[in-house]
XYZ file of C-alpha atoms in Angstrom:
784
model
C -11.997 26.399 -7.055
C -11.708 25.964 -3.418
C -10.140 22.879 -2.643
C -9.624 23.532 1.294
C -13.493 21.620 2.822
C -14.428 18.973 0.327
C -13.661 16.478 2.986
C -13.286 16.911 6.732
C -9.317 15.694 7.412
C -9.577 14.629 10.579
C -13.133 12.069 9.751
C -12.870 8.457 8.976
C -12.828 8.535 5.287
C -9.757 10.441 5.239
C -7.904 7.642 7.489
C -8.832 5.698 4.629
C -6.408 6.639 2.612
C -2.365 7.233 1.235
C -1.217 10.188 3.322
C 0.381 12.951 1.534
C 4.081 14.306 3.079
C 5.300 17.190 1.111
C 8.352 19.760 0.532
C 9.672 23.159 -1.419
C 11.919 23.380 -3.089
C 13.648 26.517 -4.500
C 16.011 26.291 -7.201
C 17.603 29.880 -6.997
C 18.035 28.926 -2.998
C 21.754 29.530 -2.157
C 21.447 29.659 2.006
C 20.013 27.636 4.746
C 16.678 28.782 5.574
C 16.845 30.308 8.740
C 14.131 30.132 11.737
C 11.967 32.301 10.598
C 11.904 31.877 7.673
C 11.942 27.587 7.998
C 8.651 28.667 10.141
C 6.784 30.262 6.973
C 7.446 27.871 5.131
C 6.301 24.666 7.214
C 3.025 27.966 7.950
C 2.684 28.597 4.068
C 1.435 24.114 4.729
C 4.566 22.412 3.571
C 6.072 19.876 5.651
C 9.557 19.648 5.037
C 12.376 22.190 2.998
C 15.721 21.808 0.953
C 18.791 22.960 2.029
C 21.845 23.278 -0.347
C 25.178 22.458 1.192
C 27.070 25.127 -0.351
C 26.676 28.298 -1.592
C 27.313 30.812 -3.884
C 30.291 31.811 -2.399
C 32.383 27.927 -2.758
C 30.736 28.221 -6.309
C 32.423 31.044 -7.123
C 35.653 29.957 -5.240
C 35.619 26.415 -7.172
C 35.239 28.799 -10.632
C 38.003 31.313 -9.449
C 40.593 28.546 -8.819
C 39.462 26.248 -11.881
C 40.337 29.418 -14.354
C 43.495 30.438 -12.283
C 44.249 26.779 -12.974
C 43.655 26.661 -17.030
C 45.630 29.849 -16.974
C 48.350 28.539 -15.556
C 48.043 25.374 -17.347
C 47.613 27.839 -21.172
C 51.491 28.884 -19.428
C 52.877 25.916 -18.913
C 52.027 25.006 -22.701
C 52.959 28.204 -24.494
C 56.657 27.230 -22.888
C 56.242 23.735 -24.640
C 56.763 21.820 -28.437
C 53.549 21.405 -30.310
C 54.234 17.126 -29.423
C 54.492 17.864 -25.684
C 51.466 19.855 -25.079
C 48.432 17.445 -24.329
C 50.329 15.623 -21.416
C 47.521 13.484 -19.807
C 49.746 13.102 -16.821
C 49.084 16.796 -15.515
C 47.623 17.098 -11.722
C 43.692 17.968 -11.038
C 42.855 21.292 -9.263
C 42.452 19.743 -5.879
C 39.276 21.921 -4.230
C 41.120 23.498 -0.709
C 39.179 22.103 1.519
C 34.912 23.951 2.956
C 35.021 27.229 4.972
C 32.639 28.291 7.277
C 32.207 31.294 4.153
C 31.340 27.989 1.677
C 28.141 26.731 3.452
C 25.355 27.931 6.417
C 24.587 24.178 7.034
C 25.078 23.549 10.501
C 23.878 20.605 12.901
C 21.070 21.441 13.670
C 17.370 19.705 15.657
C 15.785 20.428 13.127
C 18.472 19.429 10.560
C 17.000 16.000 9.943
C 13.733 17.780 8.338
C 15.960 19.184 6.040
C 16.564 17.443 2.932
C 19.895 18.221 2.007
C 21.105 19.185 -1.704
C 24.213 18.821 -3.943
C 25.329 21.066 -5.883
C 23.813 21.223 -9.415
C 26.131 22.861 -11.169
C 28.888 19.752 -11.048
C 28.998 18.122 -13.854
C 29.742 13.664 -13.372
C 29.645 13.182 -16.553
C 32.500 16.043 -18.090
C 34.164 14.315 -20.762
C 36.755 17.297 -19.645
C 38.839 15.579 -17.454
C 39.717 18.415 -14.483
C 36.073 19.746 -14.916
C 34.344 15.638 -13.558
C 37.471 15.407 -10.958
C 36.470 19.010 -9.855
C 33.345 17.725 -9.873
C 34.044 14.526 -8.011
C 35.471 16.130 -5.412
C 33.363 19.586 -4.668
C 30.830 15.641 -4.123
C 32.558 13.613 -1.797
C 33.196 16.852 0.151
C 29.386 17.942 0.475
C 28.381 14.597 1.385
C 31.036 14.107 3.904
C 29.706 17.727 5.184
C 26.340 17.008 5.234
C 26.162 13.296 6.550
C 28.875 15.209 9.607
C 25.258 17.832 9.779
C 23.379 14.992 10.964
C 21.539 14.987 7.467
C 20.057 12.065 6.354
C 18.821 12.878 3.083
C 21.377 13.741 0.165
C 20.170 14.387 -3.005
C 22.005 14.799 -5.882
C 21.618 15.689 -9.504
C 21.661 13.489 -12.084
C 22.964 13.618 -15.621
C 22.021 15.801 -18.033
C 21.945 13.458 -21.304
C 21.661 9.972 -21.459
C 23.495 9.730 -25.017
C 27.262 8.767 -23.219
C 27.616 5.894 -22.126
C 30.727 7.313 -20.912
C 29.701 9.809 -19.113
C 26.892 7.817 -17.054
C 29.179 5.406 -16.540
C 31.647 8.290 -14.503
C 28.515 9.360 -13.033
C 27.540 6.248 -11.751
C 31.261 5.442 -10.517
C 31.509 8.529 -7.987
C 27.801 8.009 -6.724
C 29.879 4.377 -5.531
C 32.426 6.148 -4.442
C 30.645 8.574 -1.884
C 28.340 5.867 -0.298
C 32.032 5.043 0.939
C 32.326 9.283 2.021
C 28.502 8.355 3.934
C 28.001 5.617 6.554
C 24.965 6.571 7.435
C 22.879 9.346 4.870
C 20.784 7.714 1.813
C 21.982 9.530 -1.484
C 19.129 10.285 -4.060
C 19.434 10.659 -7.755
C 17.381 13.357 -9.174
C 16.339 12.160 -12.425
C 13.593 13.030 -15.019
C 11.227 10.457 -15.806
C 11.830 11.207 -19.896
C 14.136 13.455 -21.215
C 11.245 15.787 -22.367
C 12.116 18.605 -25.126
C 12.600 22.430 -24.184
C 12.110 21.352 -20.148
C 15.628 20.171 -19.652
C 17.701 21.287 -15.654
C 18.667 25.359 -17.038
C 20.841 25.491 -14.155
C 25.280 26.186 -15.611
C 27.361 23.614 -14.820
C 31.101 24.009 -14.945
C 30.895 22.545 -18.734
C 28.397 25.248 -19.850
C 31.511 28.157 -18.509
C 34.267 26.309 -19.262
C 33.772 24.308 -22.134
C 30.853 25.244 -23.927
C 30.596 22.692 -26.249
C 27.596 20.904 -24.393
C 24.342 20.739 -26.600
C 20.960 20.592 -26.106
C 18.732 18.159 -26.957
C 17.021 18.231 -30.735
C 13.008 19.256 -30.180
C 12.856 17.542 -33.051
C 14.253 14.535 -32.956
C 12.695 11.431 -31.958
C 12.131 10.455 -28.033
C 13.203 7.488 -26.764
C 11.494 7.866 -23.255
C 14.071 5.157 -22.054
C 16.803 6.890 -22.198
C 16.626 8.111 -18.507
C 15.717 4.797 -17.053
C 18.712 3.190 -18.695
C 20.781 5.884 -16.608
C 19.845 5.092 -13.924
C 20.142 0.661 -14.543
C 23.429 1.456 -14.535
C 24.124 3.499 -11.599
C 22.817 1.158 -9.662
C 24.502 -2.094 -10.991
C 27.539 -0.050 -10.413
C 26.457 0.797 -7.179
C 25.411 -2.951 -6.492
C 21.356 -2.215 -6.123
C 22.347 -0.298 -2.234
C 20.507 -0.426 -0.061
C 21.174 3.214 0.714
C 20.088 4.483 -2.946
C 17.100 5.600 -4.112
C 15.198 7.924 -6.451
C 13.956 11.251 -7.034
C 11.955 11.095 -9.743
C 10.739 14.350 -11.659
C 7.140 14.014 -12.827
C 6.909 15.527 -16.661
C 4.545 17.883 -18.380
C 3.159 14.381 -20.495
C 2.222 11.824 -18.602
C 4.632 9.061 -20.596
C 3.127 5.482 -22.063
C 2.110 2.962 -19.135
C 5.017 0.723 -19.388
C 7.418 3.536 -18.603
C 5.192 3.848 -15.112
C 5.157 0.675 -14.140
C 9.251 0.626 -14.659
C 10.061 4.082 -12.682
C 7.062 2.033 -10.400
C 9.424 -0.553 -9.230
C 12.467 1.658 -8.785
C 13.434 2.429 -5.031
C 11.323 5.475 -5.335
C 12.047 8.733 -2.483
C 10.982 11.733 -3.728
C 7.955 12.248 -6.831
C 9.470 16.172 -7.229
C 6.804 18.088 -9.822
C 7.684 21.868 -10.905
C 6.043 24.600 -11.395
C 5.129 24.622 -15.232
C 3.279 21.095 -14.292
C 0.576 22.701 -12.875
C -2.118 23.733 -14.979
C -4.705 26.759 -14.835
C -8.338 26.181 -14.690
C -10.787 29.105 -14.593
C -10.058 30.461 -11.495
C -6.775 30.732 -11.956
C -5.839 27.712 -9.481
C -3.586 25.016 -10.105
C -4.366 22.397 -11.009
C -2.926 18.547 -12.379
C -4.555 16.519 -15.333
C -6.156 13.653 -14.771
C -3.338 11.862 -15.963
C -0.907 12.963 -13.193
C -3.183 12.147 -10.445
C -3.682 8.864 -11.801
C -0.057 8.763 -12.103
C 0.758 10.090 -8.313
C -2.589 7.853 -6.911
C -0.258 4.930 -8.529
C 2.481 5.168 -6.614
C 0.923 6.397 -4.044
C 0.058 3.109 -2.946
C 3.291 1.896 -2.067
C 4.004 0.869 1.631
C 6.661 3.717 1.558
C 5.230 5.691 -0.260
C 7.093 8.407 -2.057
C 7.192 11.716 -0.631
C 6.527 15.098 -2.482
C 8.505 17.681 -3.593
C 7.174 20.807 -4.990
C 9.729 22.644 -7.557
C 9.540 26.944 -7.371
C 6.533 27.042 -6.470
C 6.927 29.468 -3.564
C 6.938 31.049 -1.292
C 10.588 33.124 -2.247
C 13.632 33.950 -1.589
C 11.385 37.423 -1.590
C 8.937 36.050 0.064
C 10.933 35.510 2.818
C 12.784 37.858 2.867
C 10.143 39.880 4.640
C 10.154 38.395 8.008
C 13.766 38.911 8.333
C 13.689 42.555 7.717
C 11.067 43.211 9.803
C 13.399 41.137 12.654
C 16.423 42.984 11.876
C 14.771 46.017 13.328
C 15.395 45.494 17.272
C 12.681 47.304 18.013
C 10.600 48.090 15.526
C 7.718 51.137 15.653
C 4.339 50.023 13.512
C 4.960 53.106 11.433
C 8.520 51.110 10.632
C 7.185 47.199 10.230
C 4.351 48.312 7.743
C 6.903 49.820 6.109
C 8.698 47.237 5.921
C 5.323 44.304 5.679
C 4.687 46.863 2.025
C 8.310 47.000 0.403
C 8.512 42.684 0.842
C 5.204 41.910 2.009
C 4.604 37.940 2.539
C 2.098 35.633 1.671
C 0.157 34.339 4.005
C -1.903 31.350 4.789
C -1.878 28.002 2.861
C -0.140 28.130 -0.358
C -2.192 26.957 -3.162
C 0.089 24.685 -4.605
C -0.156 22.969 -1.915
C -3.805 23.093 -0.783
C -4.606 21.738 -4.576
C -2.396 19.054 -3.019
C -4.249 18.091 -0.075
C -7.108 18.360 -2.053
C -6.165 15.736 -4.594
C -5.078 13.510 -1.411
C -8.665 13.707 -0.017
C -9.377 12.716 -3.479
C -7.997 9.388 -3.838
C -10.293 6.215 -3.986
C -9.927 4.908 -0.595
C -8.962 1.620 0.437
C -9.923 -1.704 -0.714
C -10.524 -4.943 0.606
C -6.959 -6.212 -0.708
C -5.043 -2.604 1.232
C -5.713 -2.890 5.032
C -2.710 -2.042 7.838
C -2.068 -5.887 7.273
C -1.898 -6.049 3.814
C 0.217 -3.234 2.948
C 2.515 -4.230 5.742
C 3.408 -7.234 3.779
C 4.194 -5.920 0.419
C 7.681 -7.035 -0.796
C 7.602 -8.908 2.566
C 9.612 -12.728 1.776
C 8.495 -15.423 3.256
C 9.878 -18.861 3.546
C 6.886 -21.341 2.412
C 5.573 -23.261 4.755
C 6.506 -26.939 4.772
C 3.528 -28.407 6.246
C 4.616 -32.335 6.001
C 7.899 -31.244 8.209
C 6.472 -28.857 10.865
C 3.209 -28.790 12.639
C 1.690 -25.164 11.805
C 1.218 -22.956 15.283
C -2.470 -21.945 15.970
C -1.858 -17.921 15.115
C -1.269 -19.756 11.436
C -4.302 -21.492 11.220
C -5.921 -18.450 12.363
C -4.161 -15.915 9.712
C -5.793 -18.561 7.044
C -9.305 -19.178 8.227
C -9.352 -14.711 7.894
C -9.887 -15.051 4.207
C -14.097 -15.944 3.659
C -13.469 -16.425 0.415
C -11.070 -19.041 -0.129
C -13.835 -20.420 2.457
C -16.729 -19.777 0.691
C -16.133 -20.575 -3.260
C -14.751 -24.543 -0.958
C -18.344 -24.290 0.544
C -19.681 -23.968 -3.280
C -17.630 -26.469 -4.760
C -18.709 -28.962 -1.801
C -22.694 -28.088 -2.933
C -22.971 -28.581 -6.464
C -20.824 -31.575 -6.072
C -23.780 -33.097 -3.858
C -26.149 -31.319 -5.442
C -25.202 -33.175 -8.509
C -24.589 -36.844 -6.824
C -28.366 -36.348 -6.017
C -29.239 -34.958 -9.502
C -26.782 -38.091 -11.024
C -27.422 -40.827 -8.931
C -24.514 -41.528 -8.897
C -22.609 -45.496 -7.609
C -21.606 -44.140 -3.909
C -19.870 -46.035 -0.913
C -22.496 -46.935 0.579
C -24.160 -48.337 -2.448
C -25.022 -52.678 -2.405
C -24.145 -54.226 -6.011
C -28.263 -54.285 -6.157
C -27.865 -50.699 -5.109
C -25.052 -48.759 -6.293
C -26.372 -45.021 -5.615
C -27.359 -44.091 -1.423
C -28.126 -40.674 -0.185
C -25.618 -40.670 2.333
C -22.506 -39.546 0.674
C -19.174 -40.530 2.511
C -16.992 -37.362 2.778
C -13.552 -36.485 4.297
C -11.629 -33.681 4.958
C -7.435 -34.591 4.830
C -5.515 -31.882 6.769
C -8.444 -30.271 8.617
C -7.186 -27.938 10.858
C -8.630 -26.195 13.212
C -11.804 -27.304 11.211
C -12.963 -24.658 9.065
C -13.351 -26.783 5.972
C -15.032 -29.174 8.643
C -17.115 -26.712 9.117
C -18.174 -25.710 5.299
C -19.047 -29.568 4.628
C -21.394 -29.079 7.372
C -22.918 -26.131 6.237
C -23.162 -27.284 2.702
C -24.609 -30.778 2.755
C -27.774 -28.833 5.375
C -28.204 -26.634 2.423
C -28.413 -29.305 0.071
C -29.943 -31.753 2.572
C -27.529 -34.332 1.954
C -27.178 -36.950 4.566
C -23.535 -37.436 5.563
C -20.926 -39.095 7.699
C -18.010 -37.270 8.143
C -14.224 -37.638 9.036
C -12.002 -35.265 9.640
C -8.102 -36.285 9.557
C -5.161 -34.258 11.005
C -1.889 -35.138 12.184
C -1.121 -32.394 13.886
C -1.250 -32.945 17.307
C -2.033 -29.794 19.137
C -4.573 -29.366 16.762
C -5.737 -32.046 16.872
C -7.096 -31.574 20.597
C -8.746 -27.843 19.205
C -10.479 -30.472 16.356
C -11.468 -32.551 19.737
C -13.118 -29.531 21.448
C -14.670 -27.425 18.921
C -16.306 -31.406 17.662
C -18.030 -30.926 21.285
C -18.677 -27.710 21.335
C -19.803 -26.543 18.014
C -20.087 -30.132 15.979
C -21.910 -32.022 17.639
C -20.589 -34.885 17.338
C -20.705 -35.043 14.090
C -17.721 -35.866 13.062
C -15.036 -38.753 13.427
C -11.754 -37.376 14.085
C -8.500 -39.082 14.042
C -5.488 -38.502 14.414
C -2.378 -39.656 12.038
C -1.127 -38.959 8.859
C -2.963 -38.585 5.773
C -0.600 -40.980 3.563
C -1.028 -43.379 6.731
C -4.764 -43.443 6.835
C -6.695 -46.216 6.973
C -9.669 -45.137 5.595
C -13.141 -44.504 7.473
C -15.143 -46.848 9.367
C -19.190 -46.269 8.425
C -21.841 -46.351 11.329
C -23.318 -49.726 12.306
C -19.855 -51.400 10.447
C -16.382 -53.123 11.206
C -14.949 -52.887 7.378
C -13.515 -49.998 6.286
C -14.849 -48.517 3.211
C -14.430 -46.356 0.840
C -14.852 -42.082 0.550
C -17.359 -40.210 -2.162
C -15.519 -36.437 -1.579
C -12.561 -36.262 -0.165
C -11.973 -31.847 0.860
C -8.192 -30.407 1.270
C -6.586 -27.459 1.376
C -2.775 -28.295 0.394
C -2.596 -26.147 -2.555
C 1.075 -23.572 -1.935
C 1.574 -20.239 -3.954
C 3.015 -22.073 -7.209
C -0.329 -25.148 -6.919
C 2.162 -27.626 -5.695
C 4.778 -26.272 -3.997
C 3.894 -26.992 -0.233
C 3.404 -30.709 -1.376
C -0.399 -31.419 -2.355
C 0.287 -33.896 -4.652
C 2.616 -36.312 -3.254
C -0.251 -35.527 0.174
C -2.987 -36.651 -2.232
C -1.249 -39.665 -3.911
C -1.125 -41.292 -0.095
C -5.073 -40.352 -0.083
C -6.832 -41.659 -3.192
C -6.642 -44.837 -3.082
C -9.656 -44.648 0.283
C -12.191 -42.589 -3.084
C -14.651 -44.366 -4.149
C -14.282 -45.608 -7.284
C -15.262 -44.621 -10.153
C -17.557 -42.023 -8.792
C -15.486 -40.764 -5.913
C -14.045 -36.908 -6.571
C -11.654 -34.764 -5.200
C -11.544 -30.926 -4.438
C -9.974 -29.366 -5.427
C -9.964 -31.691 -8.729
C -7.025 -29.763 -10.294
C -4.970 -26.900 -10.179
C -2.098 -25.220 -12.708
C 1.025 -23.726 -12.095
C 1.529 -19.672 -13.689
C 5.090 -17.680 -14.587
C 5.721 -14.643 -15.821
C 9.033 -12.608 -15.343
C 9.329 -9.602 -13.172
C 11.966 -6.528 -12.333
C 11.394 -5.735 -8.924
C 14.832 -3.913 -7.994
C 13.917 -4.284 -3.994
C 13.594 -7.766 -3.658
C 16.847 -7.983 -5.383
C 18.352 -5.701 -3.508
C 16.223 -7.670 -0.258
C 18.237 -10.984 -0.988
C 21.475 -9.237 -2.130
C 21.542 -8.279 1.329
C 21.314 -11.159 3.384
C 24.912 -12.181 2.947
C 24.977 -14.421 5.756
C 22.026 -17.456 4.074
C 24.701 -18.920 1.588
C 21.429 -20.425 -0.975
C 19.278 -16.869 -0.057
C 19.249 -16.580 -3.823
C 18.143 -20.141 -3.977
C 14.714 -20.519 -2.531
C 11.334 -19.524 -3.641
C 10.110 -17.053 -1.193
C 6.028 -16.626 -1.097
C 5.637 -12.603 -1.361
C 3.026 -10.336 -2.038
C 4.625 -8.763 -4.787
C 3.319 -5.195 -5.368
C 5.730 -3.275 -6.277
C 7.312 -4.783 -9.804
C 7.017 -3.955 -13.511
C 6.085 -7.049 -15.771
C 8.753 -8.032 -18.005
C 6.552 -9.550 -20.754
C 2.884 -8.580 -22.802
C 0.158 -10.005 -23.996
C 1.032 -10.883 -27.888
C -1.329 -13.584 -29.979
C -0.183 -17.103 -28.630
C 1.935 -15.747 -25.965
C 0.507 -14.141 -22.568
C 2.118 -12.167 -20.129
C 1.672 -15.709 -17.430
C 1.596 -18.872 -19.269
C 1.127 -22.528 -17.408
C 3.845 -23.846 -16.503
C 1.524 -27.355 -15.986
C -1.509 -29.164 -14.018
C -1.644 -31.673 -11.828
C -5.404 -33.402 -11.454
C -6.954 -35.244 -8.315
C -7.474 -38.465 -8.751
C -4.651 -39.911 -10.672
C -6.091 -42.352 -12.233
C -4.990 -45.694 -11.273
C -6.729 -48.784 -11.102
C -4.396 -51.306 -8.997
C -3.959 -48.548 -5.877
C -5.099 -51.510 -3.251
C -2.496 -53.488 -4.644
C 0.361 -50.627 -4.127
C -1.282 -49.984 -1.240
C -1.205 -53.717 0.724
C 2.742 -53.547 -1.067
C 3.837 -50.420 0.519
C 1.509 -50.131 3.431
C 1.402 -46.924 3.800
C -1.158 -45.734 1.438
C -0.726 -45.818 -1.948
C 2.504 -44.226 -3.637
C 2.068 -44.605 -7.930
C 5.012 -46.336 -8.729
C 6.244 -45.672 -12.245
C 6.948 -49.225 -14.195
C 11.060 -49.840 -15.662
C 14.138 -48.539 -13.986
C 15.947 -45.017 -14.887
C 14.088 -43.143 -12.090
C 15.928 -39.544 -11.202
C 18.467 -39.238 -8.833
C 18.866 -43.302 -8.291
C 15.579 -43.325 -6.678
C 13.090 -46.244 -6.927
C 10.895 -43.550 -9.249
C 7.804 -43.500 -6.853
C 7.280 -40.099 -7.080
C 8.516 -40.081 -10.066
C 4.232 -38.987 -11.542
C 5.457 -35.767 -9.753
C 7.714 -34.505 -11.296
C 6.727 -32.180 -13.962
C 8.892 -29.711 -16.553
C 7.632 -26.628 -19.097
C 9.674 -24.111 -22.132
C 7.677 -20.892 -22.005
C 8.574 -18.098 -24.544
C 7.934 -14.257 -23.179
C 7.773 -11.407 -25.509
C 9.737 -7.793 -24.548
C 9.025 -5.037 -26.607
C 10.410 -2.610 -24.164
C 14.292 -3.014 -22.965
C 14.367 -3.922 -19.467
C 16.385 -5.855 -16.582
C 14.397 -8.737 -15.151
C 15.438 -10.209 -11.300
C 13.436 -13.666 -11.704
C 9.914 -15.269 -11.763
C 6.843 -14.283 -10.229
C 4.611 -17.728 -9.888
C 1.018 -18.355 -9.655
C -1.641 -20.659 -9.126
C -5.107 -21.650 -10.558
C -7.218 -25.047 -9.196
C -10.892 -25.935 -10.414
C -11.951 -26.632 -6.998
C -15.128 -29.053 -8.969
C -15.579 -29.002 -12.926
C -19.270 -29.894 -13.186
C -20.543 -33.261 -14.445
C -24.268 -32.123 -15.841
C -23.974 -32.504 -19.545
C -25.591 -29.597 -21.419
C -24.473 -26.066 -21.196
C -25.209 -23.839 -18.204
C -26.409 -26.720 -16.623
C -23.873 -27.133 -14.386
C -20.945 -24.777 -13.485
C -17.548 -24.832 -12.301
C -16.286 -23.972 -8.929
C -13.293 -21.805 -8.882
C -10.269 -19.750 -6.725
C -6.492 -18.033 -8.588
C -4.372 -15.929 -7.689
C -3.369 -14.535 -10.700
C -3.269 -11.211 -11.584
C -5.790 -11.346 -14.329
C -8.029 -14.087 -13.327
C -8.349 -12.987 -9.460
C -10.759 -10.471 -9.683
C -12.917 -12.538 -11.620
C -12.325 -15.911 -9.845
C -12.282 -15.051 -6.553
C -12.176 -11.558 -5.920
C -10.614 -10.036 -2.612
C -8.883 -13.374 -2.389
C -5.902 -12.957 0.674
C -5.393 -16.338 1.305
C -2.413 -16.446 -1.252
C 0.507 -14.454 -2.017
C 2.472 -15.564 -5.482
C 5.957 -16.833 -5.264
C 9.129 -15.678 -6.677
C 12.157 -17.891 -7.758
C 15.035 -15.457 -7.806
C 17.933 -14.666 -10.392
C 21.289 -14.497 -8.301
C 22.694 -11.679 -10.556
C 19.904 -9.331 -12.661
C 19.845 -10.688 -16.350
C 19.389 -7.432 -18.741
C 17.585 -7.883 -22.170
C 16.742 -5.705 -24.962
C 13.791 -4.431 -27.148
C 12.000 -6.222 -28.986
C 13.676 -9.628 -27.014
C 11.502 -13.035 -26.219
C 12.651 -14.705 -22.814
C 13.168 -18.313 -22.960
C 12.032 -19.603 -19.415
C 13.213 -23.426 -18.210
C 11.429 -24.825 -14.746
C 11.447 -28.816 -13.587
C 9.804 -29.852 -10.446
C 12.098 -32.308 -9.144
C 11.651 -35.245 -6.667
C 13.949 -38.219 -5.274
C 10.887 -40.113 -3.427
C 12.376 -38.098 0.182
C 11.582 -34.457 -1.187
C 10.653 -32.158 -4.354
C 12.297 -29.270 -5.436
C 12.042 -26.463 -8.870
C 15.310 -25.832 -10.823
C 14.792 -22.355 -13.071
C 17.071 -20.823 -16.406
C 15.739 -17.848 -17.814
C 17.577 -17.620 -21.491
C 17.736 -13.869 -23.686
C 17.232 -13.481 -27.418
C 16.933 -11.172 -29.595
C 16.087 -11.175 -33.453
C 18.549 -9.651 -35.939
C 16.494 -10.994 -38.933
C 13.276 -11.494 -39.867
C 13.757 -15.851 -39.740
C 16.831 -15.062 -37.276
C 17.420 -14.633 -33.745
C 20.501 -14.799 -31.962
C 21.109 -15.732 -27.837
C 22.752 -12.242 -26.571
C 22.646 -13.711 -22.140
C 21.408 -16.207 -19.961
C 21.023 -16.559 -15.971
C 22.646 -20.204 -14.262
C 20.965 -22.652 -13.280
C 19.334 -22.434 -10.314
C 18.717 -25.008 -7.509
C 15.968 -25.263 -5.030
C 17.182 -28.759 -3.913
C 18.916 -27.491 -1.032
C 16.018 -25.837 0.433
C 13.561 -28.650 -0.711
C 10.461 -29.545 0.235
C 10.534 -33.223 2.474
C 7.894 -35.011 2.121
């Protein structure tokens, strides 16, 4: 099968997919490629190559030195009594500095295109203190020299085994030390996705040469597919989630279960490495990957910082690259000499067949969706502080971003249409009705927090579509947006809208045409929802205006909204927040973020879904004395909880908007949680018609498992993230108990959250094995 002409790379369709950046690695390469060899590799389709930092000369020198050391130590022990021979204070042999014979890597104009590789023969995990000590010295020398040469990416082979906790800890400490040796280069730890039997690294290490006690994995032993991740978690935890520590993930021949794929997806991937043995041959003998491999690669390439791909041992190899050197060795070769050299070492020309296949896969990727525009991709895992619309006046550009989502406004318009249509069908009492004729076909509508007017336009459209006569008010406190509304009312709305510049909580209510007395509102429309539903103080805002709703038939759009939580692993966000050393409250801010590179800790099990409801708000709040409270406080209506004892010494006027929840999440596989992902759902309108199929519910949702069903491709809200100050590890089959509070003191609103870890030790017994500290956003609270 030919992969070359399936799709024109220059076409627009090609640009709508992620790009592959493909490199070449040869496990047997001991020297850096010269310019001719480097160009030959590039001409075969690769974008970059790997380069060993040191060569075989250095390897032999270290081995010879260690042999000499062991010989001298043996001679020394032979002169001692048996009880004195085991002396832990004997010095570790010091590896002499590098010489020009130990490396062929030097500063050059294309050093930045080399991915430098540390020596695979060192063994940082060795239980022999001399071997691990020599290995640590070699690593420090190599990374320091590569950094000097200008290399910005250094790949370090990871631990060969995961069972030895001591060995992995030694490795992690060595990497931590190496990070101090280099100030500009990134260190990439090369690890397998899991320990696949019979596919371990074959390169001989110092332990193999001098110890020989290392045992290969038993192919019949049951595989724990998370041990490789355990090693990685230890390494990056010791290195405190360094922003210069990344991962090169070796793709196995057999793709593991989805849980492990998503776990690695959440980690800081820099490379995906694919060996020749992973490929299969099709009927024509060309290399191919299974559908499972293709799906895995397609998934990982959707990241904003997509990993580069390294193909291992797929050619051109040292023999292929030797042909160009053989011809170059003859200064002025005759045709016969050149022909002879080519016959002896005939270089492979044209596109490498493995690269050709990967380019084919690149073109066969699913195209970007409506949720993967360049702008939305740029927002992946980018932390933003929530808006405070009550305290701040938004800029026009911010409004414009919100208005760019047709899905949200289509749903709002559908809800308003349903409300107007059902009002006619049910002939409900209305604000302009009389005692003798409660129903009046003309409705009083208000848009509170109108911004630049998108909802006003939708109310007018809904009224026209349902042939409903309305009187419409638009209330907006932002004086700058109000100027825009005045112009829009003249230019687009033909003066149909009565504009009021005030905080909605202080509005005196609508005065209908031909009257001097304020009346009530039949349909109140707002878009005050935040990423967690209530985090932009929608309940507090609606408390101050709901006294204008006509009782009992007046309705609020939205009618209700619920907040939802799920614990997640997101190393990238944790590292980002940890790097903000200048902000002492960085871990106390609930961030708005387009969560993408994450792993959900919990699984859906009976009675414990992955996403669980924290609390709900319903509007209007049922209060019979609304007018009395409005008169008493003189500033809208404030719901007062009867009695004393309100939180934080307040008078309790906002106590009814406090909430709390306690949720249990089940985690079948071990892992680490970095915080809580928050989402919301809202019922914009709940049909009041009786009988199945008479009316419909209009909803919006940002829940990952509901958004496609309720509001597909809606982009107005990103999730919210409640971070933990310290990552919280949990064992297999653990339960995460999440406690959260929405707190208020009548002047501001904030959240508090806590996560506890419980493990089952018997059919009826579980014990607490860990907990986070109590987190609070009070110091960065939302002001009322």
